[in-house]
PDB file of C-alpha atoms in Angstrom:
ATOM      1  CA  MET P   1     129.382 105.260 184.440  1.00 35.00           C
ATOM      2  CA  PRO P   2     129.105 108.705 186.034  1.00 39.00           C
ATOM      3  CA  MET P   3     129.103 111.608 183.609  1.00 39.00           C
ATOM      4  CA  HIS P   4     131.693 113.542 185.638  1.00 38.00           C
ATOM      5  CA  GLN P   5     134.573 111.894 187.451  1.00 36.00           C
ATOM      6  CA  VAL P   6     134.904 115.017 189.609  1.00 38.00           C
ATOM      7  CA  PRO P   7     131.467 116.589 190.210  1.00 47.00           C
ATOM      8  CA  LEU P   8     131.283 120.341 189.769  1.00 56.00           C
ATOM      9  CA  PHE P   9     129.030 120.498 192.821  1.00 61.00           C
ATOM     10  CA  PRO P  10     130.392 117.801 195.137  1.00 61.00           C
ATOM     11  CA  ASP P  11     128.263 116.373 197.901  1.00 62.00           C
ATOM     12  CA  ASN P  12     129.007 117.733 201.326  1.00 64.00           C
ATOM     13  CA  PRO P  13     128.317 115.304 204.195  1.00 60.00           C
ATOM     14  CA  THR P  14     127.561 118.178 206.553  1.00 70.00           C
ATOM     15  CA  ASP P  15     125.741 120.613 204.238  1.00 87.00           C
ATOM     16  CA  ASN P  16     123.526 119.594 201.317  1.00 93.00           C
ATOM     17  CA  THR P  17     121.948 123.019 200.767  1.00 95.00           C
ATOM     18  CA  LEU P  18     121.690 124.588 197.330  1.00 95.00           C
ATOM     19  CA  ASN P  19     124.411 127.231 196.991  1.00 91.00           C
ATOM     20  CA  SER P  20     124.008 128.450 193.396  1.00 92.00           C
ATOM     21  CA  LEU P  21     121.303 129.191 190.855  1.00 95.00           C
ATOM     22  CA  LEU P  22     120.501 126.747 188.067  1.00 96.00           C
ATOM     23  CA  GLY P  23     122.700 128.084 185.276  1.00 95.00           C
ATOM     24  CA  PRO P  24     125.975 126.331 186.238  1.00 94.00           C
ATOM     25  CA  HIS P  25     124.105 123.073 186.922  1.00 95.00           C
ATOM     26  CA  LEU P  26     122.434 123.162 183.503  1.00 96.00           C
ATOM     27  CA  LYS P  27     125.717 123.896 181.717  1.00 95.00           C
ATOM     28  CA  ALA P  28     127.240 120.811 183.359  1.00 95.00           C
ATOM     29  CA  LEU P  29     124.590 118.456 181.934  1.00 97.00           C
ATOM     30  CA  HIS P  30     125.235 116.089 179.047  1.00 97.00           C
ATOM     31  CA  PRO P  31     124.234 117.684 175.700  1.00 97.00           C
ATOM     32  CA  ASP P  32     121.351 115.213 175.252  1.00 97.00           C
ATOM     33  CA  TRP P  33     119.747 116.367 178.508  1.00 98.00           C
ATOM     34  CA  GLN P  34     120.407 119.979 177.578  1.00 98.00           C
ATOM     35  CA  ALA P  35     118.642 119.451 174.247  1.00 98.00           C
ATOM     36  CA  ALA P  36     115.528 118.138 176.010  1.00 98.00           C
ATOM     37  CA  LEU P  37     115.479 121.196 178.273  1.00 98.00           C
ATOM     38  CA  ARG P  38     115.935 123.661 175.411  1.00 97.00           C
ATOM     39  CA  GLN P  39     112.411 122.949 174.195  1.00 97.00           C
ATOM     40  CA  PRO P  40     110.180 126.021 174.664  1.00 98.00           C
ATOM     41  CA  GLU P  41     108.099 124.833 177.643  1.00 98.00           C
ATOM     42  CA  PRO P  42     110.911 123.541 179.898  1.00 98.00           C
ATOM     43  CA  ARG P  43     113.153 126.456 178.895  1.00 98.00           C
ATOM     44  CA  GLU P  44     110.488 128.953 179.969  1.00 98.00           C
ATOM     45  CA  ALA P  45     109.858 126.994 183.177  1.00 98.00           C
ATOM     46  CA  LEU P  46     113.558 127.066 184.038  1.00 98.00           C
ATOM     47  CA  VAL P  47     113.661 130.853 183.658  1.00 98.00           C
ATOM     48  CA  GLY P  48     110.794 131.146 186.141  1.00 98.00           C
ATOM     49  CA  LEU P  49     112.353 128.609 188.499  1.00 98.00           C
ATOM     50  CA  ASN P  50     115.653 130.445 188.505  1.00 96.00           C
ATOM     51  CA  GLN P  51     113.895 133.658 189.495  1.00 97.00           C
ATOM     52  CA  PHE P  52     111.870 131.874 192.172  1.00 97.00           C
ATOM     53  CA  LEU P  53     114.971 130.201 193.644  1.00 97.00           C
ATOM     54  CA  LYS P  54     116.844 133.510 193.624  1.00 96.00           C
ATOM     55  CA  GLN P  55     114.041 135.171 195.594  1.00 96.00           C
ATOM     56  CA  ARG P  56     113.863 132.344 198.120  1.00 96.00           C
ATOM     57  CA  LEU P  57     117.639 132.246 198.612  1.00 95.00           C
ATOM     58  CA  LEU P  58     117.747 136.030 199.100  1.00 95.00           C
ATOM     59  CA  ALA P  59     114.980 135.616 201.681  1.00 95.00           C
ATOM     60  CA  GLY P  60     117.232 133.227 203.608  1.00 95.00           C
ATOM     61  CA  ALA P  61     115.474 129.959 202.749  1.00 96.00           C
ATOM     62  CA  ARG P  62     117.429 126.710 203.121  1.00 96.00           C
ATOM     63  CA  ILE P  63     116.881 124.780 199.922  1.00 97.00           C
ATOM     64  CA  PHE P  64     117.838 121.152 199.237  1.00 97.00           C
ATOM     65  CA  PRO P  65     119.634 119.464 197.541  1.00 96.00           C
ATOM     66  CA  ARG P  66     123.005 120.916 196.595  1.00 95.00           C
ATOM     67  CA  ARG P  67     122.828 119.227 193.164  1.00 95.00           C
ATOM     68  CA  PRO P  68     119.236 119.340 191.869  1.00 97.00           C
ATOM     69  CA  PHE P  69     120.108 117.557 188.609  1.00 97.00           C
ATOM     70  CA  ARG P  70     122.314 114.880 190.111  1.00 96.00           C
ATOM     71  CA  ALA P  71     120.089 112.064 188.794  1.00 97.00           C
ATOM     72  CA  LEU P  72     121.150 113.109 185.285  1.00 97.00           C
ATOM     73  CA  ASP P  73     124.883 113.121 186.078  1.00 93.00           C
ATOM     74  CA  HIS P  74     125.077 109.336 186.156  1.00 89.00           C
ATOM     75  CA  LEU P  75     123.732 108.535 182.699  1.00 96.00           C
ATOM     76  CA  THR P  76     122.601 109.841 179.330  1.00 97.00           C
ATOM     77  CA  PRO P  77     118.994 109.423 178.106  1.00 97.00           C
ATOM     78  CA  ASP P  78     119.872 106.392 175.975  1.00 96.00           C
ATOM     79  CA  GLN P  79     121.634 104.693 178.906  1.00 97.00           C
ATOM     80  CA  VAL P  80     118.470 104.653 181.051  1.00 97.00           C
ATOM     81  CA  ARG P  81     117.126 101.142 181.675  1.00 97.00           C
ATOM     82  CA  VAL P  82     114.774 101.799 184.604  1.00 98.00           C
ATOM     83  CA  VAL P  83     112.956 104.927 185.735  1.00 98.00           C
ATOM     84  CA  ILE P  84     111.840 105.299 189.360  1.00 98.00           C
ATOM     85  CA  LEU P  85     109.799 108.445 189.963  1.00 97.00           C
ATOM     86  CA  GLY P  86     109.645 110.186 193.308  1.00 95.00           C
ATOM     87  CA  GLN P  87     107.695 113.307 194.240  1.00 94.00           C
ATOM     88  CA  ASP P  88     110.087 115.831 195.791  1.00 94.00           C
ATOM     89  CA  PRO P  89     113.395 115.696 197.694  1.00 96.00           C
ATOM     90  CA  TYR P  90     113.642 114.915 201.381  1.00 96.00           C
ATOM     91  CA  HIS P  91     113.249 118.134 203.345  1.00 96.00           C
ATOM     92  CA  GLY P  92     115.501 117.393 206.316  1.00 93.00           C
ATOM     93  CA  PRO P  93     119.121 118.583 206.561  1.00 93.00           C
ATOM     94  CA  GLY P  94     121.662 116.069 205.282  1.00 93.00           C
ATOM     95  CA  GLN P  95     119.101 113.874 203.518  1.00 95.00           C
ATOM     96  CA  ALA P  96     118.408 114.863 199.900  1.00 96.00           C
ATOM     97  CA  GLN P  97     121.120 113.957 197.379  1.00 94.00           C
ATOM     98  CA  GLY P  98     119.341 114.648 194.116  1.00 96.00           C
ATOM     99  CA  LEU P  99     118.462 110.953 193.672  1.00 97.00           C
ATOM    100  CA  ALA P 100     114.863 109.949 194.395  1.00 98.00           C
ATOM    101  CA  PHE P 101     114.461 107.921 197.616  1.00 97.00           C
ATOM    102  CA  SER P 102     118.243 107.901 198.221  1.00 97.00           C
ATOM    103  CA  VAL P 103     120.032 109.333 201.280  1.00 96.00           C
ATOM    104  CA  PRO P 104     123.698 109.218 202.352  1.00 94.00           C
ATOM    105  CA  ASP P 105     124.826 106.074 204.119  1.00 94.00           C
ATOM    106  CA  THR P 106     125.552 108.189 207.202  1.00 92.00           C
ATOM    107  CA  THR P 107     121.881 109.257 207.415  1.00 93.00           C
ATOM    108  CA  ASP P 108     119.086 107.242 209.025  1.00 94.00           C
ATOM    109  CA  CYS P 109     117.077 105.241 206.521  1.00 95.00           C
ATOM    110  CA  PRO P 110     113.734 107.017 205.831  1.00 96.00           C
ATOM    111  CA  PRO P 111     110.503 104.990 206.153  1.00 96.00           C
ATOM    112  CA  SER P 112     109.796 104.711 202.409  1.00 97.00           C
ATOM    113  CA  LEU P 113     113.335 103.530 201.706  1.00 97.00           C
ATOM    114  CA  ARG P 114     113.042 100.994 204.529  1.00 96.00           C
ATOM    115  CA  ASN P 115     109.992  99.563 202.777  1.00 97.00           C
ATOM    116  CA  ILE P 116     111.879  99.458 199.482  1.00 97.00           C
ATOM    117  CA  PHE P 117     114.568  97.398 201.201  1.00 96.00           C
ATOM    118  CA  LYS P 118     111.907  95.224 202.842  1.00 96.00           C
ATOM    119  CA  GLU P 119     110.477  94.458 199.403  1.00 97.00           C
ATOM    120  CA  LEU P 120     113.953  93.673 198.066  1.00 96.00           C
ATOM    121  CA  ALA P 121     114.490  91.226 200.926  1.00 95.00           C
ATOM    122  CA  GLN P 122     111.229  89.444 200.047  1.00 96.00           C
ATOM    123  CA  GLU P 123     112.119  89.226 196.367  1.00 97.00           C
ATOM    124  CA  TYR P 124     115.647  87.946 196.986  1.00 95.00           C
ATOM    125  CA  PRO P 125     115.356  85.614 199.994  1.00 94.00           C
ATOM    126  CA  GLY P 126     118.550  84.076 201.283  1.00 90.00           C
ATOM    127  CA  THR P 127     120.741  86.868 199.933  1.00 87.00           C
ATOM    128  CA  PRO P 128     122.589  89.442 202.059  1.00 85.00           C
ATOM    129  CA  LEU P 129     120.392  92.402 202.895  1.00 82.00           C
ATOM    130  CA  ARG P 130     121.203  95.682 201.248  1.00 88.00           C
ATOM    131  CA  ARG P 131     123.272  97.747 203.677  1.00 85.00           C
ATOM    132  CA  ARG P 132     123.536 101.031 201.790  1.00 93.00           C
ATOM    133  CA  ASN P 133     121.016 103.886 201.854  1.00 96.00           C
ATOM    134  CA  ASP P 134     122.874 105.633 199.025  1.00 96.00           C
ATOM    135  CA  LEU P 135     121.373 104.393 195.736  1.00 97.00           C
ATOM    136  CA  SER P 136     124.057 105.787 193.447  1.00 95.00           C
ATOM    137  CA  ASP P 137     125.048 102.221 192.501  1.00 95.00           C
ATOM    138  CA  TRP P 138     121.564 101.866 190.975  1.00 97.00           C
ATOM    139  CA  ALA P 139     122.028 105.121 189.063  1.00 97.00           C
ATOM    140  CA  ASP P 140     125.362 103.887 187.720  1.00 95.00           C
ATOM    141  CA  GLN P 141     123.580 100.805 186.331  1.00 96.00           C
ATOM    142  CA  GLY P 142     121.061 102.853 184.344  1.00 97.00           C
ATOM    143  CA  VAL P 143     118.346 103.556 186.928  1.00 98.00           C
ATOM    144  CA  LEU P 144     117.052 107.120 186.648  1.00 98.00           C
ATOM    145  CA  LEU P 145     116.028 108.140 190.180  1.00 98.00           C
ATOM    146  CA  LEU P 146     114.028 111.222 189.287  1.00 98.00           C
ATOM    147  CA  ASN P 147     111.833 113.347 191.521  1.00 97.00           C
ATOM    148  CA  THR P 148     109.134 115.359 189.750  1.00 95.00           C
ATOM    149  CA  SER P 149     110.173 118.438 191.765  1.00 97.00           C
ATOM    150  CA  LEU P 150     113.931 118.855 192.099  1.00 98.00           C
ATOM    151  CA  THR P 151     114.167 121.272 195.034  1.00 98.00           C
ATOM    152  CA  VAL P 152     112.448 121.726 198.378  1.00 98.00           C
ATOM    153  CA  GLU P 153     112.774 124.008 201.415  1.00 98.00           C
ATOM    154  CA  ALA P 154     113.862 122.796 204.816  1.00 96.00           C
ATOM    155  CA  HIS P 155     111.045 121.143 206.781  1.00 96.00           C
ATOM    156  CA  GLN P 156     108.434 122.118 204.152  1.00 97.00           C
ATOM    157  CA  PRO P 157     107.475 119.114 202.004  1.00 95.00           C
ATOM    158  CA  ALA P 158     106.208 119.946 198.506  1.00 95.00           C
ATOM    159  CA  SER P 159     107.155 123.602 199.039  1.00 97.00           C
ATOM    160  CA  HIS P 160     108.512 123.855 195.473  1.00 97.00           C
ATOM    161  CA  ALA P 161     105.757 121.836 193.816  1.00 96.00           C
ATOM    162  CA  LYS P 162     103.829 123.617 191.053  1.00 96.00           C
ATOM    163  CA  LYS P 163     106.599 126.195 190.643  1.00 97.00           C
ATOM    164  CA  GLY P 164     107.639 124.877 187.228  1.00 98.00           C
ATOM    165  CA  TRP P 165     109.644 121.772 188.067  1.00 98.00           C
ATOM    166  CA  GLU P 166     106.916 119.458 186.775  1.00 97.00           C
ATOM    167  CA  THR P 167     107.245 120.960 183.290  1.00 98.00           C
ATOM    168  CA  VAL P 168     110.998 120.412 183.416  1.00 98.00           C
ATOM    169  CA  THR P 169     110.818 116.822 184.636  1.00 98.00           C
ATOM    170  CA  ASP P 170     107.997 115.975 182.200  1.00 98.00           C
ATOM    171  CA  ALA P 171     110.397 116.979 179.410  1.00 98.00           C
ATOM    172  CA  LEU P 172     113.044 114.666 180.869  1.00 98.00           C
ATOM    173  CA  ILE P 173     110.579 111.768 181.200  1.00 98.00           C
ATOM    174  CA  ALA P 174     109.416 112.250 177.610  1.00 97.00           C
ATOM    175  CA  CYS P 175     113.026 112.389 176.438  1.00 97.00           C
ATOM    176  CA  VAL P 176     113.827 109.067 178.116  1.00 98.00           C
ATOM    177  CA  ALA P 177     110.619 107.403 176.933  1.00 97.00           C
ATOM    178  CA  GLY P 178     111.451 108.485 173.391  1.00 97.00           C
ATOM    179  CA  THR P 179     114.769 106.607 173.245  1.00 96.00           C
ATOM    180  CA  ALA P 180     114.947 103.216 171.557  1.00 95.00           C
ATOM    181  CA  ARG P 181     116.523 101.254 174.421  1.00 95.00           C
ATOM    182  CA  PRO P 182     114.205  98.878 176.329  1.00 97.00           C
ATOM    183  CA  LYS P 183     113.255 100.398 179.653  1.00 97.00           C
ATOM    184  CA  VAL P 184     111.060  99.798 182.678  1.00 98.00           C
ATOM    185  CA  PHE P 185     109.046 102.504 184.432  1.00 98.00           C
ATOM    186  CA  LEU P 186     108.308 101.803 188.105  1.00 98.00           C
ATOM    187  CA  LEU P 187     105.391 104.044 189.039  1.00 97.00           C
ATOM    188  CA  TRP P 188     104.727 103.950 192.774  1.00 97.00           C
ATOM    189  CA  GLY P 189     101.731 105.905 194.021  1.00 94.00           C
ATOM    190  CA  SER P 190      99.185 108.123 192.296  1.00 93.00           C
ATOM    191  CA  HIS P 191     101.620 110.989 191.784  1.00 92.00           C
ATOM    192  CA  ALA P 192     104.008 108.853 189.728  1.00 96.00           C
ATOM    193  CA  GLN P 193     101.158 106.998 187.995  1.00 96.00           C
ATOM    194  CA  ALA P 194      99.827 110.311 186.691  1.00 96.00           C
ATOM    195  CA  LYS P 195     102.834 110.255 184.310  1.00 97.00           C
ATOM    196  CA  ARG P 196     101.696 107.044 182.615  1.00 97.00           C
ATOM    197  CA  SER P 197      99.901 108.828 179.763  1.00 97.00           C
ATOM    198  CA  LEU P 198     102.985 110.990 179.116  1.00 97.00           C
ATOM    199  CA  ILE P 199     105.155 107.870 178.989  1.00 97.00           C
ATOM    200  CA  GLU P 200     102.792 106.045 176.629  1.00 95.00           C
ATOM    201  CA  ALA P 201     102.467 109.053 174.336  1.00 95.00           C
ATOM    202  CA  SER P 202     106.246 109.527 174.159  1.00 95.00           C
ATOM    203  CA  ALA P 203     107.325 105.878 174.011  1.00 91.00           C
ATOM    204  CA  HIS P 204     109.556 104.842 171.122  1.00 91.00           C
ATOM    205  CA  GLY P 205     111.326 101.637 172.099  1.00 88.00           C
ATOM    206  CA  PRO P 206     110.062  98.589 174.033  1.00 95.00           C
ATOM    207  CA  HIS P 207     108.965  99.509 177.529  1.00 96.00           C
ATOM    208  CA  LEU P 208     107.276  98.001 180.558  1.00 97.00           C
ATOM    209  CA  VAL P 209     105.195 100.029 183.015  1.00 97.00           C
ATOM    210  CA  LEU P 210     104.703  98.552 186.496  1.00 98.00           C
ATOM    211  CA  LEU P 211     102.269 100.096 188.983  1.00 97.00           C
ATOM    212  CA  ALA P 212     102.090  99.842 192.771  1.00 97.00           C
ATOM    213  CA  ASN P 213     101.193 101.929 195.784  1.00 97.00           C
ATOM    214  CA  HIS P 214     103.817 104.296 197.141  1.00 96.00           C
ATOM    215  CA  PRO P 215     106.283 102.597 199.532  1.00 97.00           C
ATOM    216  CA  SER P 216     105.318 105.019 202.302  1.00 96.00           C
ATOM    217  CA  PRO P 217     104.136 103.242 205.482  1.00 96.00           C
ATOM    218  CA  LEU P 218     100.750 104.911 204.935  1.00 93.00           C
ATOM    219  CA  SER P 219     100.139 103.025 201.699  1.00 95.00           C
ATOM    220  CA  ALA P 220     102.685 100.231 201.224  1.00 96.00           C
ATOM    221  CA  LEU P 221     100.332  97.477 202.387  1.00 95.00           C
ATOM    222  CA  ARG P 222      97.026  98.905 201.169  1.00 94.00           C
ATOM    223  CA  PRO P 223      94.982  97.708 198.203  1.00 93.00           C
ATOM    224  CA  PRO P 224      94.522  97.890 195.288  1.00 90.00           C
ATOM    225  CA  ARG P 225      98.225  97.438 194.503  1.00 95.00           C
ATOM    226  CA  PRO P 226     100.255  96.983 197.711  1.00 97.00           C
ATOM    227  CA  PHE P 227     103.894  97.913 197.303  1.00 98.00           C
ATOM    228  CA  ILE P 228     105.027  95.116 199.608  1.00 97.00           C
ATOM    229  CA  GLY P 229     104.777  92.007 197.465  1.00 97.00           C
ATOM    230  CA  CYS P 230     104.795  93.836 194.110  1.00 98.00           C
ATOM    231  CA  ASN P 231     107.924  91.991 192.857  1.00 98.00           C
ATOM    232  CA  HIS P 232     108.872  94.987 190.728  1.00 98.00           C
ATOM    233  CA  PHE P 233     112.620  94.538 191.116  1.00 98.00           C
ATOM    234  CA  LEU P 234     112.581  90.940 189.909  1.00 97.00           C
ATOM    235  CA  GLN P 235     110.115  91.751 187.142  1.00 98.00           C
ATOM    236  CA  ALA P 236     112.276  94.624 185.914  1.00 98.00           C
ATOM    237  CA  SER P 237     115.456  92.546 185.855  1.00 97.00           C
ATOM    238  CA  THR P 238     113.775  89.549 184.205  1.00 97.00           C
ATOM    239  CA  TRP P 239     112.130  91.675 181.503  1.00 98.00           C
ATOM    240  CA  LEU P 240     115.315  93.615 180.719  1.00 97.00           C
ATOM    241  CA  GLU P 241     117.283  90.387 180.441  1.00 97.00           C
ATOM    242  CA  ALA P 242     114.658  88.984 178.052  1.00 97.00           C
ATOM    243  CA  GLN P 243     115.029  92.129 175.955  1.00 96.00           C
ATOM    244  CA  GLY P 244     118.797  91.602 175.726  1.00 96.00           C
ATOM    245  CA  SER P 245     119.488  94.612 177.946  1.00 94.00           C
ATOM    246  CA  GLY P 246     121.210  92.778 180.778  1.00 92.00           C
ATOM    247  CA  THR P 247     120.063  92.468 184.361  1.00 89.00           C
ATOM    248  CA  LEU P 248     120.384  94.692 187.428  1.00 93.00           C
ATOM    249  CA  GLN P 249     122.160  94.235 190.734  1.00 93.00           C
ATOM    250  CA  TRP P 250     119.728  95.725 193.236  1.00 95.00           C
ATOM    251  CA  LEU P 251     121.565  94.452 196.329  1.00 92.00           C
ATOM    252  CA  SER P 252     124.848  96.157 197.146  1.00 71.00           C
ATOM    253  CA  ASN P 253     127.521  94.370 199.149  1.00 53.00           C
ATOM    254  CA  GLY P 254     129.916  97.281 198.763  1.00 52.00           C
ATOM    255  CA  PRO P 255     131.316  99.073 201.804  1.00 46.00           C
ATOM    256  CA  VAL P 256     128.970 101.481 203.511  1.00 46.00           C
ATOM    257  CA  GLY P 257     130.012 104.980 202.597  1.00 40.00           C
ATOM    258  CA  GLY P 258     131.453 103.955 199.227  1.00 35.00           C
ATOM    259  CA  ALA P 259     130.403 105.491 195.906  1.00 30.00           C
TER     260      ALA P 259
END
């Protein structure tokens, strides 16, 4: 269930640019997320990030998304059942929502998300294809769709990488891994797989780590672990059900444009 019935920073279908510094966003987080970010390293990183974002905004930069911490709005750390790690937000206007790989239903489906849906179709043959590009229904079921950098500038991929976000999101990953609830980590591509040691070192409850190439067209079919054919969605649901943590509905038949 979403943490806020009325978001403090509502999505805008015509403008998804960041329009405030991080303070109000952080204050709106659930106390468990706030506690993870009050640790010395992420706290110091957030101070630096706030200054960096202020400078870039004053310089006229367009920064996405409007809600950098939106992935955390949908669930608390102990509600997370699956973690999907992305790299940084989409850098085109109207795309990034603050949920890794997700875009509004009114936006064209990006290539990596198309491959995610292609894999879903292979794993669930004979079922209606997923029609929604917005993955908030996954988030509401306990899927943490977390990018390792939470902001980006227009048309400049990875422009906010190595500015401190990785320290912040490492703290969030460690926080989730340290909860007792069974959870699955889907690590697609070398960038996400670099977090495996952090996950293993922080793990408290039962967990399953699944590895595959990134769903990008450049790597989805390549060895050693092609994304297409990885069966991660079925494996995650089957394992969670065996752990007594329920299953997941990956395919949405809800109306396009719904929440």
